[in-house]
Amino acid sequence: MRAAALLGLSMATAIGVAPAVAHVLAELPSDLRVTVYRAPYRGSGSIDLDELNGFALVTETRLVHLPAGVSRMRFEGVADGIEPASALVIGLPGRVIEKNRDARLLSPAALVAAAVGKTLELLRTNRKTGKTERIAGSILSDNDGVVFKTAEGLEALRCSGLPETFSFEPAVDLSARPALSVEVQSPSAVTTQVSLSYLARGFDWAADYTATLSADGRHLDLGAWVTLANSNGVSFPAAHVQVVAGRVNREDGEVDPIDVGGPILAQCWPRGSTSDQPMILVTAGYRFKKGDAIPVAAMMSAPRLQEVVVTGARQVQQEQLGDLKLYRVPERTMLASRQSKQVRLMDRFGIPVSTVYSADITGAASGTTPAHRLLRTRNTAQNHLGLPLPSGSVAVFAPHGAERLLEHETGLRDIAVNEAVEIDLGESADVQVSAQHEQSHLDSAHASALALLPGVTLRSVKLDDVQRVEVSNARAAEIQFELTVELSEGARLVRADHAVGTKNGRPTFRFQVPANQTVALRYQTQGFRDGILRTP
């Protein structure tokens, strides 16, 4: 007998029969760490809760019980947007053979689809007697209606006129939550803790600032929240959460969506009539009656994010991560499914600020526009700041009697320590900027020509432009004004009747405008005008 068994084993090996694969379910995470990265191409401002394009690095600690040999280990409850290629399992005694993201969730439609070709029982209830008959059979197809086979032949579900359903025993290999399966080969049976790390989409974060001006407009109180958002269908309870500021280079790959299951159709034609509507039994948690129209959103859309605000005495702690900035939430927190929440980032008081009115114009602009009002300071410890400020949105409030009223909302870019801080308060109707193009002069004596094709020549002529700008101040106090000029390519500013400096590489004029007065400015630019000259 032993010799026969050994012979059978050697023959199975010789003909390539694969060894049996054990199915192992890892225990729920005992520890969670979630590091959220901002959407790489999102600028300043708040996050879009309906479209989260950031991502997260999730690290889970789980206990697993592995038998000797090859086994398929399932990590249930991973994020919907998991990228299987990024998954890393540390602590396994053997080697990983393959990884799979199981994107089909347990649903009536997925259950029927997974049972196609398998043996199961049909339960048919007699309405008069109440007795349920159990009939052995198998599902042959679930395409446009469920067709099954019994000893009596082929039938379609719900076409006998009696209440019918299936008993799915033994259960098929489906999960009620997204799962990552890992095929691993272990030299011996072992119980061990493993660390699963992976990248997942469907996250984002932003800083949301509230700024309150003092009555004289010379100081600012600045507070901020970190808003975390998770659009996945999985929650991360009691997690160590941290966020990373700065742009991380990210390849734009696609992740297949989770299959939430479509409708199960009971088609009875030709036993019924051709005018009958298909009976829809269930679809993705929604119930419909016969003849109802099915909205696409009922099958495809996920619940909208719900806002959750969390307050606490402790603030986010800032750390260095290479050239990036990492902000750590000091206490464990719940990163709930399809929700956003806020944790306190900072509070700073008595920040000195100055008010500047500004305008940007092109070299030969004409017309009248309102100036912008800006609040400026520098991100230093002396100014009660001196910490990296991540990009986000700013709501600016101003005192009005005993109240504090919203004055403006704007975006804030990433600001490093010792860098200038500028908050745009929007247009000011009290300060108007009028630009007028006074004259142009073409100097043909300094023309150049470049032959492009036979009979076609590119001719460049030297051009001088004179521009006049008037700044009118209707306020009851003197203002500081800043005019920045955007020159055309190859042009330069050659003369002006005010002192000129630079800002971001562009000519900039800085001057005062007295209360209820107008200040005029003239400047001259020099460049070249190109034209095509054709000769016969």
XYZ file of C-alpha atoms in Angstrom:
536
model
C 0.000 0.000 0.000
C 2.795 2.421 0.914
C 4.597 1.565 -2.339
C 1.405 2.274 -4.298
C 0.959 5.617 -2.573
C 4.540 6.594 -3.326
C 4.079 5.472 -6.921
C 0.919 7.590 -7.221
C 2.749 10.617 -5.791
C 5.670 10.198 -8.173
C 3.298 9.807 -11.129
C 1.385 12.958 -10.117
C 4.678 14.826 -9.921
C 5.773 13.452 -13.271
C 2.616 14.549 -15.057
C 2.740 18.012 -13.469
C -0.226 17.843 -11.058
C -0.037 20.952 -8.884
C -0.090 20.462 -5.113
C -3.255 21.458 -3.261
C -3.404 25.143 -2.301
C -4.663 25.930 1.200
C -6.816 29.051 1.702
C -5.805 31.217 4.658
C -7.553 34.335 5.935
C -5.307 36.822 7.725
C -6.681 38.279 10.938
C -7.871 41.869 11.134
C -5.143 44.527 11.528
C -3.818 44.996 15.042
C -2.025 48.210 14.034
C -2.595 50.723 11.206
C -0.456 53.518 9.778
C -1.767 55.783 7.010
C 0.411 58.417 5.317
C -1.646 60.682 3.033
C -0.053 62.465 0.059
C -1.719 65.401 -1.687
C -2.935 65.192 -5.270
C 0.307 65.841 -7.223
C -1.193 68.307 -9.712
C -3.602 70.152 -7.427
C -2.570 73.714 -6.659
C -3.601 75.832 -3.710
C -7.133 75.841 -2.367
C -9.441 73.282 -0.799
C -9.744 69.677 -1.915
C -12.602 68.493 -4.123
C -14.492 66.005 -1.952
C -16.153 64.492 -5.039
C -12.854 63.777 -6.799
C -9.913 62.861 -4.590
C -6.772 62.480 -6.696
C -4.284 62.052 -3.878
C -3.018 58.743 -2.551
C -1.859 57.102 0.667
C 0.728 54.641 1.907
C -1.079 52.173 4.167
C 0.831 49.864 6.531
C -1.023 47.133 8.412
C 0.186 44.653 11.044
C -1.723 41.347 10.948
C -1.466 37.890 12.488
C -1.478 34.952 10.047
C -1.555 31.165 10.515
C 0.231 29.496 7.604
C 0.355 25.753 6.926
C 3.391 24.119 5.352
C 3.476 24.247 1.568
C 1.653 26.532 -0.850
C -1.258 28.591 0.464
C -3.340 31.513 -0.743
C -3.502 34.129 1.987
C -6.259 36.774 1.867
C -5.984 40.232 3.432
C -9.599 41.396 3.642
C -10.506 45.014 4.264
C -7.760 46.707 2.235
C -8.552 50.021 0.503
C -10.645 49.889 -2.682
C -7.942 51.772 -4.612
C -5.084 49.451 -3.650
C -2.362 49.041 -6.262
C -1.333 45.378 -6.060
C 2.055 45.984 -7.703
C 3.007 48.220 -4.772
C 2.027 45.700 -2.075
C 4.902 44.556 0.124
C 4.533 41.793 2.726
C 7.280 41.569 5.346
C 7.610 38.766 7.896
C 6.564 35.744 5.817
C 8.664 32.632 6.394
C 8.711 31.673 2.721
C 8.554 33.330 -0.661
C 5.662 35.156 -2.354
C 4.623 33.552 -5.644
C 1.925 35.975 -6.832
C -0.334 38.859 -5.701
C -3.912 39.600 -6.748
C -6.392 42.379 -6.061
C -9.852 40.865 -5.634
C -12.090 43.578 -7.029
C -15.404 41.670 -6.952
C -17.314 42.227 -3.737
C -19.902 39.892 -2.317
C -23.247 40.835 -3.882
C -26.208 38.895 -5.320
C -24.991 39.412 -8.889
C -21.382 38.485 -8.069
C -22.569 35.443 -6.114
C -24.580 34.152 -9.068
C -21.732 34.864 -11.512
C -19.231 33.029 -9.308
C -21.566 30.020 -9.017
C -21.878 29.466 -12.794
C -20.920 25.863 -13.537
C -21.018 24.817 -9.870
C -23.454 22.428 -8.221
C -25.996 24.007 -5.854
C -29.622 23.695 -4.747
C -32.716 25.418 -6.080
C -35.271 26.195 -3.368
C -38.850 26.259 -4.726
C -41.785 27.050 -2.382
C -45.362 25.891 -2.952
C -47.695 28.811 -2.188
C -50.602 26.579 -1.140
C -48.795 24.179 1.171
C -45.855 26.405 2.153
C -43.544 23.453 1.613
C -40.098 24.154 0.155
C -38.688 21.701 -2.360
C -34.880 21.399 -2.652
C -33.749 20.507 -6.178
C -30.137 19.762 -7.065
C -28.873 21.601 -10.111
C -26.249 23.908 -11.561
C -26.272 27.420 -13.048
C -25.369 27.364 -16.729
C -25.540 31.093 -17.506
C -26.324 34.446 -15.876
C -26.239 36.465 -19.105
C -29.527 38.403 -19.603
C -31.271 36.015 -17.231
C -30.332 33.111 -14.965
C -30.521 29.691 -16.660
C -29.993 26.522 -14.598
C -30.070 22.795 -15.202
C -31.779 20.146 -13.060
C -32.637 16.475 -13.579
C -35.822 17.618 -15.300
C -33.965 19.741 -17.874
C -33.202 23.430 -18.457
C -35.137 26.169 -16.698
C -34.998 29.941 -16.234
C -35.153 31.465 -12.766
C -38.624 32.576 -11.611
C -40.353 31.132 -14.676
C -42.201 28.292 -12.899
C -44.699 30.679 -11.338
C -43.463 29.709 -7.861
C -41.109 31.592 -5.513
C -37.570 30.406 -6.260
C -34.096 31.086 -4.982
C -30.735 29.345 -4.729
C -28.825 27.956 -1.778
C -25.123 28.750 -2.288
C -23.493 25.999 -0.254
C -20.615 25.593 -0.073
C -19.995 29.354 -0.330
C -17.987 30.597 -3.263
C -14.687 32.433 -2.771
C -16.031 35.987 -2.486
C -15.464 38.663 0.125
C -17.816 41.295 1.484
C -14.876 43.735 1.494
C -12.008 44.455 -0.941
C -9.193 41.951 -0.508
C -5.600 41.348 -1.538
C -4.633 37.712 -1.997
C -1.030 36.552 -1.811
C 0.133 33.094 -2.824
C 3.006 32.083 -0.576
C 5.140 29.000 -0.119
C 6.096 28.266 3.491
C 8.660 25.593 4.467
C 6.738 24.793 7.677
C 3.540 25.601 9.513
C 3.879 28.851 11.419
C 1.899 31.553 13.208
C 3.500 34.945 12.766
C 2.876 38.663 12.529
C 3.346 40.185 9.090
C 3.461 43.783 7.866
C 1.467 44.620 4.727
C 2.261 47.950 3.028
C 0.638 49.257 -0.150
C -0.220 52.419 -2.069
C -3.888 53.254 -2.555
C -5.823 55.935 -4.385
C -8.877 57.843 -3.226
C -7.251 60.014 -0.534
C -6.278 63.676 -0.260
C -5.571 66.374 2.294
C -5.300 70.148 2.474
C -4.713 72.884 4.992
C -7.643 75.193 5.728
C -6.652 78.512 7.315
C -8.712 81.123 9.139
C -7.154 84.595 9.340
C -8.565 87.387 11.522
C -7.395 90.972 10.975
C -7.033 93.396 13.845
C -9.165 96.558 13.870
C -6.261 98.669 12.551
C -5.335 96.098 9.888
C -1.738 95.797 11.126
C -1.856 92.385 12.817
C -3.277 88.988 11.988
C -4.294 85.930 13.992
C -3.811 82.753 11.936
C -5.264 79.336 12.700
C -5.290 76.216 10.528
C -6.840 72.774 10.262
C -5.603 69.753 8.345
C -8.538 68.325 6.371
C -8.182 64.599 5.648
C -10.447 62.838 3.147
C -10.959 59.154 2.319
C -13.279 58.166 -0.563
C -12.630 54.434 -0.200
C -15.343 52.105 1.045
C -13.046 50.933 3.857
C -12.415 52.701 7.167
C -9.116 52.808 9.036
C -9.938 52.858 12.770
C -7.461 53.951 15.456
C -4.775 54.646 12.846
C -1.493 56.518 13.162
C -2.092 59.241 10.543
C 0.426 61.575 8.969
C 0.367 63.811 5.897
C 3.146 64.847 3.505
C 3.407 68.348 1.997
C 5.110 68.962 -1.328
C 4.728 67.504 -4.809
C 5.725 63.854 -5.197
C 6.404 62.583 -8.718
C 3.684 60.053 -9.426
C 3.063 57.860 -12.462
C -0.579 58.127 -13.545
C -1.735 54.495 -13.643
C -5.335 53.304 -13.530
C -6.875 50.991 -10.938
C -9.884 48.909 -11.947
C -12.968 49.967 -9.977
C -14.497 47.676 -7.397
C -17.337 45.623 -8.908
C -20.355 46.453 -6.727
C -22.536 44.004 -8.629
C -25.147 44.567 -11.332
C -28.776 43.478 -11.493
C -29.978 39.868 -11.492
C -32.499 39.436 -14.307
C -35.302 36.873 -14.348
C -36.189 36.487 -18.045
C -39.114 34.107 -18.715
C -39.695 34.478 -22.468
C -40.954 32.476 -24.356
C -42.982 31.151 -21.392
C -44.146 34.744 -20.797
C -45.013 37.278 -23.488
C -42.647 39.391 -25.560
C -44.100 42.555 -24.019
C -43.136 41.507 -20.478
C -40.462 43.599 -18.783
C -37.613 41.643 -17.160
C -38.068 41.211 -13.417
C -35.193 42.881 -11.571
C -34.573 41.142 -8.285
C -31.830 43.210 -6.682
C -29.008 45.521 -7.708
C -26.191 46.784 -5.514
C -28.306 47.301 -2.413
C -31.179 49.064 -4.252
C -34.646 47.486 -4.632
C -36.881 48.029 -7.662
C -40.282 46.808 -8.723
C -41.142 45.291 -12.055
C -41.160 47.981 -14.753
C -39.139 50.543 -12.785
C -36.428 52.467 -14.640
C -32.980 51.894 -13.156
C -30.880 55.029 -12.665
C -27.252 54.524 -13.609
C -26.216 56.248 -10.366
C -27.943 53.512 -8.391
C -25.478 50.951 -9.680
C -22.308 52.973 -10.113
C -22.065 55.901 -7.687
C -20.679 55.746 -4.180
C -22.168 57.733 -1.281
C -20.959 61.313 -1.090
C -18.400 62.229 1.505
C -19.707 63.389 4.854
C -17.869 66.135 6.717
C -16.676 65.256 10.218
C -14.916 67.853 12.352
C -12.689 66.622 15.160
C -11.356 69.053 17.729
C -8.576 68.468 20.208
C -6.084 70.266 22.360
C -3.041 68.698 20.705
C -1.825 69.946 17.339
C -0.223 68.261 14.354
C 3.564 67.927 14.719
C 5.815 68.982 11.835
C 8.848 66.872 10.839
C 11.325 66.693 7.952
C 11.066 64.002 5.239
C 13.966 64.613 2.870
C 13.051 67.811 1.015
C 9.386 67.310 1.917
C 7.516 68.220 5.082
C 5.704 65.607 7.145
C 2.927 66.510 9.599
C 2.125 63.840 12.177
C -1.202 63.601 14.015
C -0.054 62.980 17.613
C -2.978 60.747 18.605
C -4.582 57.776 16.876
C -7.611 58.780 14.836
C -10.340 57.234 12.703
C -9.973 57.770 8.948
C -13.531 56.763 8.162
C -14.938 55.461 4.883
C -16.169 58.182 2.511
C -15.673 60.927 5.051
C -13.448 63.884 5.698
C -12.269 65.091 9.070
C -10.181 67.888 10.495
C -7.387 67.990 13.047
C -5.723 71.145 14.355
C -2.556 72.221 12.552
C -1.508 75.498 14.185
C -2.492 78.692 16.044
C -0.469 81.916 15.743
C -1.384 85.343 17.140
C -0.308 88.943 16.590
C 1.405 88.419 13.230
C 2.508 91.815 11.872
C 1.204 92.443 8.345
C 1.324 95.300 5.847
C -1.339 96.167 3.262
C -0.265 96.714 -0.347
C -2.387 97.464 -3.411
C -1.094 95.992 -6.654
C -1.752 95.515 -10.346
C -0.147 93.515 -13.164
C -0.275 94.952 -16.688
C 1.207 94.011 -20.040
C 3.656 96.324 -21.773
C 1.073 97.917 -24.099
C -2.190 97.455 -22.190
C -5.142 99.882 -22.327
C -8.205 100.203 -20.112
C -9.195 100.606 -16.450
C -9.213 97.840 -13.838
C -9.458 97.732 -10.017
C -6.302 97.027 -8.053
C -5.869 93.993 -5.796
C -5.444 94.353 -2.039
C -2.708 92.174 -0.513
C -1.663 91.307 3.030
C 2.070 90.686 3.364
C 4.407 89.396 6.032
C 7.412 87.073 6.263
C 7.414 83.528 7.591
C 9.852 84.070 10.467
C 9.880 83.439 14.192
C 10.139 87.191 14.775
C 6.763 87.526 13.036
C 5.284 84.758 15.250
C 5.446 82.199 12.432
C 8.669 80.417 11.442
C 7.213 77.056 10.359
C 6.443 75.547 6.924
C 2.936 76.480 5.780
C 1.356 73.840 3.503
C -0.849 74.985 0.640
C -4.577 75.270 1.147
C -7.373 77.805 1.374
C -7.568 80.928 3.542
C -10.750 82.525 4.880
C -10.017 86.115 5.956
C -12.248 87.705 8.597
C -12.377 91.366 9.660
C -13.964 92.938 12.756
C -17.169 94.888 12.226
C -18.319 96.306 15.534
C -18.760 93.366 17.887
C -18.908 90.880 14.999
C -16.318 89.081 12.907
C -17.362 88.976 9.250
C -15.917 87.087 6.288
C -14.069 89.450 3.953
C -12.481 87.140 1.371
C -11.514 83.554 0.575
C -8.411 82.699 -1.437
C -5.746 80.051 -1.941
C -2.329 79.802 -0.310
C 0.666 78.080 -1.906
C 3.341 76.110 -0.020
C 5.459 78.620 1.911
C 8.849 77.764 3.387
C 10.432 79.294 6.488
C 11.847 82.821 5.876
C 9.812 83.150 2.670
C 7.378 86.014 1.998
C 3.715 85.347 2.811
C 1.137 87.028 0.575
C -2.638 86.768 1.025
C -4.767 88.188 -1.789
C -7.893 89.944 -0.473
C -9.383 90.414 -3.939
C -10.193 93.520 -5.968
C -10.593 96.947 -4.389
C -13.137 99.297 -5.950
C -11.488 102.237 -4.139
C -8.212 101.930 -6.085
C -8.444 102.054 -9.889
C -5.614 101.538 -12.405
C -5.921 103.141 -15.867
C -3.427 102.214 -18.609
C -3.062 104.096 -21.891
C -0.763 103.361 -24.820
C 0.578 106.811 -25.729
C 2.774 106.202 -28.782
C 4.838 103.720 -30.792
C 7.902 104.402 -32.953
C 9.293 102.054 -35.596
C 13.018 102.497 -36.283
C 13.571 101.099 -39.797
C 17.236 102.027 -39.617
C 17.731 99.191 -37.152
C 15.859 96.534 -39.128
C 17.148 93.014 -39.717
C 16.122 90.410 -42.287
C 16.262 86.618 -42.354
C 15.543 84.642 -45.552
C 13.133 81.796 -44.788
C 12.271 80.530 -48.287
C 12.889 81.834 -51.810
C 10.836 85.020 -52.013
C 9.932 84.936 -48.293
C 11.887 87.025 -45.753
C 11.364 87.527 -42.000
C 11.903 91.228 -41.243
C 12.386 92.538 -37.679
C 12.016 96.248 -36.966
C 13.037 97.997 -33.765
C 9.966 99.219 -31.850
C 9.734 101.803 -29.034
C 6.493 101.980 -26.984
C 5.517 104.649 -24.441
C 2.916 103.701 -21.811
C 1.064 105.910 -19.292
C -0.496 104.461 -16.128
C -2.646 106.384 -13.634
C -3.439 105.051 -10.157
C -6.432 106.701 -8.423
C -6.929 106.308 -4.665
C -10.470 107.064 -3.404
C -9.673 105.981 0.147
C -9.311 108.386 3.075
C -5.728 107.299 3.768
C -2.475 107.013 1.813
C -1.771 103.608 0.286
C 1.295 101.640 -0.747
C 1.093 100.626 -4.411
C 3.000 98.111 -6.511
C 2.819 97.951 -10.326
C 4.359 94.949 -12.100
C 4.897 95.078 -15.878
C 4.825 91.963 -18.051
C 6.959 92.563 -21.128
C 6.663 90.753 -24.441
C 9.392 88.305 -25.407
C 12.649 90.091 -26.235
C 11.433 93.488 -24.951
C 13.049 95.510 -22.173
C 12.197 98.589 -20.129
C 14.572 101.420 -21.108
C 13.182 104.535 -19.388
C 10.659 105.540 -16.656
C 9.793 108.579 -14.561
C 9.640 106.494 -11.333
C 12.225 104.266 -9.682
C 11.939 100.668 -10.839
C 12.865 97.407 -9.127
C 12.132 93.737 -9.864
C 9.764 91.055 -8.569
C 9.985 87.492 -9.858
C 12.241 88.767 -12.670
C 9.748 91.401 -13.889
C 10.036 95.226 -13.699
C 8.135 96.520 -10.660
C 7.311 100.075 -9.552
C 6.669 100.800 -5.856
C 5.269 104.163 -4.739
C 2.709 105.829 -2.456
C -0.625 107.256 -3.583
C -1.997 109.985 -1.265
C -5.589 109.892 -0.041
C -8.143 110.933 -2.694
C -5.436 111.626 -5.276
C -4.083 110.197 -8.534
C -0.471 109.396 -9.371
C 0.660 109.119 -13.011
C 3.524 106.929 -14.239
C 5.153 106.835 -17.707
C 7.610 104.261 -18.976
C 9.190 103.291 -22.292
C 9.869 99.780 -23.574
C 11.996 98.678 -26.501
C 11.666 95.523 -28.565
C 11.264 94.244 -32.101
C 8.241 93.694 -34.318
C 8.439 90.795 -36.773
C 6.762 90.669 -40.180
C 6.834 88.531 -43.317
C 8.092 90.244 -46.484
C 7.272 88.552 -49.803
C 9.085 89.465 -53.015
C 8.140 88.365 -56.552
